[in-house]
């Protein structure tokens, strides 16, 4: 699958073993589109040779303010409310529920994927004595349970260990252009490229920032060569059409070179990737971004109109990065960190409702209604990503078949949390390695016989995604027993 000096097309099946995928891609001479198209070309060459790359994909979505398990997370058939107010029910035995329950309203946007869903309640993660955020402890399961403010595991403290997204990325992200792609929204320096920490970490005292500006994220992920200047000429009367084709126009020559070097079968597979890029551009058109000349470019430039617009735009970038093989790991943070300091204004979501924004101090009805709106918005973002992954077939599976999506809060079970009962929703089965089959599980409460921790869940996820471990977060506040058999 290379182009010779006389421009004849050579199928990858005809390449001798000595000609590597890297050599093939180098011969193409890809320019601006190298970051985006090289992983695609490599995957197509591997498939043509019968060397299917069994990519695993991990997607982590975290929101602030906690997820109240009794009010929001538990299916109504298994509700066991013993208190009329904001006091959590204590469960002392394991509940492994049948699959015929009513899906909680907070997951309506993900209903199409409930056959590969796993709702897990009751996991413990007592990494801090504070109550508004575990910060890095949510994904590292490390910290001092008595920690406060500036101590490891405290609300403003440094990371006490590596977070599970980076632990997994150290294995499945080493051969992609980006080991991971991290983005989100908060009130912390929202206009800067990467102005908020507190969730993802490469190790002890090694915090990783999230991008909060779509333009900066796009440039970081795909390179400056693919980012048109804000006031670049757009071609006279064809301005609208040109703006819709900015990505394609920038890498059109690279695409032609790649198409010319592919045999018919691989060329048809390339079309699916190109459709994903086109879908990215079309969806970016629908997001309002404030720019110098008031246009709405598909490649995001300028300051997003609202945090809602910013996250939607960045999630499209993250989705494209996953679909085209630029990364295998994505982490998303929505208002994570001490909620009174970091939670952004999501007022756009509540237009036409009785709610103005998220309020962690509202009563049960107010919180349930408002948070359900937010969770379904985040669910739609995940669903859009899954839809894109499901269009790309690698071997006899799609990229979605090899994925795991993790949805939880970095503050456990409430706005004022105790971290004894941590709700987590999983979508996807990692190519059959994870038993995500539509169940609802509630583990015994912290301190009860048979209780399990978030560290055990992370051992399970890492093992299912090809990074086996029995002791992730060992030395933290919870005992680490290793992967949970019920989930494997």
C-alpha angles and dihedrals in degrees: 000000000000136000117246127211092272090053096248116152117245120195119231087238088066095052113109115237090251091067104081128207087247092055091049092052092046090053090056089064094216113194127180092359096053096108093048101037103036095071089047092050091047092051092049092049091050092051092048089056092047091250099125112192107225095214117192119203128202123192121184120193117182130178130192129240097050130263111262104222097201097044101037117006109044118084110243092243091065101038111134103180113175097164129060094210139044096310119118122234114246115229116197100180136051117265114201099178130200118254098246097085126123111265111243111250091242088071099047092114090057097047093113088065101045092112086067095038129111120188112199125188132175103041114145126224109164096175098140142030091216120093110213102061145357090201109186089004091074092071100021098047085211132119143082112294088215091049120129138178105335103011124100106278092020125120094263100020130120122262114281093202147346117304119237094247090060093041088058093040090056086068108029097030102055096091098045125086089246121036089207140346116224126186142146148135134267140140090260109106093319094179095058126089096245110000105148134066130168105100114055126048137177091209144313109339090358107113120183122212127228123228113240100176118074095211093052091046093050091050092048095048101039104020137250092274090070095048113088119216113264093246099034114148112262103197113271114271093005095069096123094048092046093051089052090054102044096121094043092045092051094054100026093117091049091051092051091051091050094046091049092054096051130088119232098270094049091043090058090051090050088058090065091056091047089051088055090054090048090050088052091055093046093050092047088058090065094056118089113230124175110232136169094260097034094244124137108229123189091227098066114243129170130014118326114246092234137357087256091059091045095054093045091051094046092047089057088054091049091048092052090048090054096042095050096042099251088129140359098205129061128179123193127190121192110188094326121166129054096347099218089057104035112027110112130221107271093174092131089071093058101051108137094017133099090251128086098189144325114306117186090194097055121115122265096273095045095047094044094052097043097042091047089058091050095046092051090051090053088045090056090054091053092044091053090053092048091050090055093048090048091061094062116078120199112185108319094334138066124234088252089058089061096045139100122197117197120199121184144117127264088225101056119220105355151001086266099034136184095193095228096116116034120184118215130176120203125194122188132029105237093243093316096312094109124058097228099153108144099281133142114219127187115186123206114275122267110288094023122114110275097016117154133204139226087250088063090051090052091050086053095050094045092050093048090051095052100267102102118199138157097188112044108153092011108167093037126117096276128063111254113221098168131238117002109243093209089064100044 
